[in-house]
Amino acid sequence: MTARIIDGKALSQALRTTVAEAVADFVKARGAAPGLAVVLVGEDPASTVYVASKARQTVEVGMRSFEYRLPADTPEAELLGLIARLNADDAVDGILVQLPVPAHLDTGRVIAAIDPAKDVDGLTVTNAGRLAAGRPNLVPCTPYGSMMMLDSVGRPLAGLEAVVVGRSELVGRPMAQLLLMADCTVTMAHSRTRDLPAVCRRADVLVAAVGRPGMIRGDWVKPGATVIDVGINRIPAPERGEGKSRLVGDVAYDEAAAVAGAITPVPGGVGLMTVATLLANTLIAAHRRRGLTAPAFFAELDKRLFGR
Ligand code: NDP
């Protein structure tokens, strides 16, 4: 069997178009566009690229982008002060602090300072707790985008065995919660899991969020399974020239694609959906903060995925 490729490029483009249309309606009704503030502390090259891309796409869908680039040695009090001002600013509907922050800053305190109503990364304890309780508000972008990719396969999720490898706050845990809400039978695997290949082979839906290039081999994949590869790993690619590198996922793609029913590629998969979902979350936050229901597209999506 050769797997169907779940095309992150096409899906993220479609989502951005949906968001742009809803933003236009929002502007017509409210007179102002939703706004997303992105805060970058330091000059980590990968984070700098991500932040620039988020800002560009925010503007492309018609929303306002507020970018804050702070020096790497910014004192925590100064960062918390900025977040407090963004919390109070009505033009700002979403706040994202690009992670990781420099080591002298306490990530937990920084995240906790964000108003949960503007927490478009879904990382505050309030939003994580709501998700764990099965009453989500703003859901972390990568898992929510991954659920949209699963939805695009058109295979009902209820009753399927799902295995999530990785249990981070950002990806693994919220992904498992969302799959549970979609009525999957969920296993969370991690570095202490015994016989990981056997656990993975049970999965009708296999999600890899580990950060180890090609760790999940083809013979770990159940024939016909849907594979969501969240991993983004940069590895040397001498075949492309000296000093060159390329991105690969946590799944050995060629092997897995020969067995799976559907699979996300890397690059061109989950990563693209993550940014599009961030824009969607900002739009949703802009509605909910004003007591408005989210645009119909998201209500229908949530109903289809989670029956709510
Ligand atoms: P973390 O490092 O926070 O978590 C990694 C998880 O993998 C941990 O739970 C760890 O287990 C588990 N793990 C590590 N080694 C093994 C192993 N040998 N066997 C089983 N489990 C293992 O990573 P993130 O969740 O933040 O990110 C995971 C990957 O996803 C990375 O490649 C990252 O770049 C990528 N990513 C991609 C995004 C996208 O938009 N596509 C967004 C965010 C992340 P334990 O808890 O036991 O230590």
PDB file of C-alpha atoms in Angstrom, residues 143 146-147 150 161-168 170-180 184-191 193 196 199-200 202-210 215-216 226 228 230 250:
ATOM      1  CA  PRO A 143      -2.395  19.651  17.988  1.00  0.00           C
ATOM      2  CA  SER A 146      -3.055  18.059  13.434  1.00  0.00           C
ATOM      3  CA  MET A 147      -6.716  17.302  14.223  1.00  0.00           C
ATOM      4  CA  LEU A 150      -6.909  13.981  10.534  1.00  0.00           C
ATOM      5  CA  GLU A 161      -6.824   3.262  18.682  1.00  0.00           C
ATOM      6  CA  ALA A 162      -4.633   6.359  18.824  1.00  0.00           C
ATOM      7  CA  VAL A 163      -1.042   6.405  20.035  1.00  0.00           C
ATOM      8  CA  VAL A 164       0.731   9.701  20.711  1.00  0.00           C
ATOM      9  CA  VAL A 165       4.499   9.397  21.108  1.00  0.00           C
ATOM     10  CA  GLY A 166       5.688  12.360  23.192  1.00  0.00           C
ATOM     11  CA  ARG A 167       4.008  14.027  26.180  1.00  0.00           C
ATOM     12  CA  SER A 168       5.102  17.666  26.037  1.00  0.00           C
ATOM     13  CA  LEU A 170       3.004  22.001  23.745  1.00  0.00           C
ATOM     14  CA  VAL A 171       2.187  18.969  21.600  1.00  0.00           C
ATOM     15  CA  GLY A 172       1.847  15.454  23.052  1.00  0.00           C
ATOM     16  CA  ARG A 173      -0.458  16.092  26.004  1.00  0.00           C
ATOM     17  CA  PRO A 174      -2.955  18.382  24.239  1.00  0.00           C
ATOM     18  CA  MET A 175      -2.926  16.088  21.179  1.00  0.00           C
ATOM     19  CA  ALA A 176      -3.891  13.126  23.371  1.00  0.00           C
ATOM     20  CA  GLN A 177      -6.675  15.191  24.984  1.00  0.00           C
ATOM     21  CA  LEU A 178      -8.075  16.172  21.592  1.00  0.00           C
ATOM     22  CA  LEU A 179      -8.013  12.574  20.340  1.00  0.00           C
ATOM     23  CA  LEU A 180      -9.803  11.521  23.523  1.00  0.00           C
ATOM     24  CA  CYS A 184     -10.388   7.602  20.226  1.00  0.00           C
ATOM     25  CA  THR A 185      -8.900   5.105  22.677  1.00  0.00           C
ATOM     26  CA  VAL A 186      -5.695   6.947  23.475  1.00  0.00           C
ATOM     27  CA  THR A 187      -2.269   5.746  24.581  1.00  0.00           C
ATOM     28  CA  MET A 188       0.420   8.297  25.454  1.00  0.00           C
ATOM     29  CA  ALA A 189       3.908   6.929  24.923  1.00  0.00           C
ATOM     30  CA  HIS A 190       7.172   8.542  26.049  1.00  0.00           C
ATOM     31  CA  SER A 191      10.823   7.824  26.721  1.00  0.00           C
ATOM     32  CA  THR A 193       7.453   3.314  27.424  1.00  0.00           C
ATOM     33  CA  LEU A 196       7.458   1.250  21.858  1.00  0.00           C
ATOM     34  CA  VAL A 199       2.654   0.029  21.205  1.00  0.00           C
ATOM     35  CA  CYS A 200       2.884   1.972  17.923  1.00  0.00           C
ATOM     36  CA  ARG A 202      -1.582  -0.957  17.715  1.00  0.00           C
ATOM     37  CA  ALA A 203      -2.313   2.511  16.405  1.00  0.00           C
ATOM     38  CA  ASP A 204      -4.956   3.307  13.811  1.00  0.00           C
ATOM     39  CA  VAL A 205      -3.837   6.901  14.354  1.00  0.00           C
ATOM     40  CA  LEU A 206      -0.154   7.352  15.147  1.00  0.00           C
ATOM     41  CA  VAL A 207       1.147  10.778  16.164  1.00  0.00           C
ATOM     42  CA  ALA A 208       4.903  11.289  16.504  1.00  0.00           C
ATOM     43  CA  ALA A 209       6.053  14.309  18.544  1.00  0.00           C
ATOM     44  CA  VAL A 210       9.453  13.312  19.830  1.00  0.00           C
ATOM     45  CA  MET A 215      12.840   7.190  14.972  1.00  0.00           C
ATOM     46  CA  ILE A 216       9.501   5.620  14.009  1.00  0.00           C
ATOM     47  CA  THR A 226      -2.988   7.413   9.595  1.00  0.00           C
ATOM     48  CA  ILE A 228       0.812  12.437  11.772  1.00  0.00           C
ATOM     49  CA  VAL A 230       4.889  16.483  14.132  1.00  0.00           C
ATOM     50  CA  ASP A 250      10.286  11.750  13.572  1.00  0.00           C
TER      51      ASP A 250
END
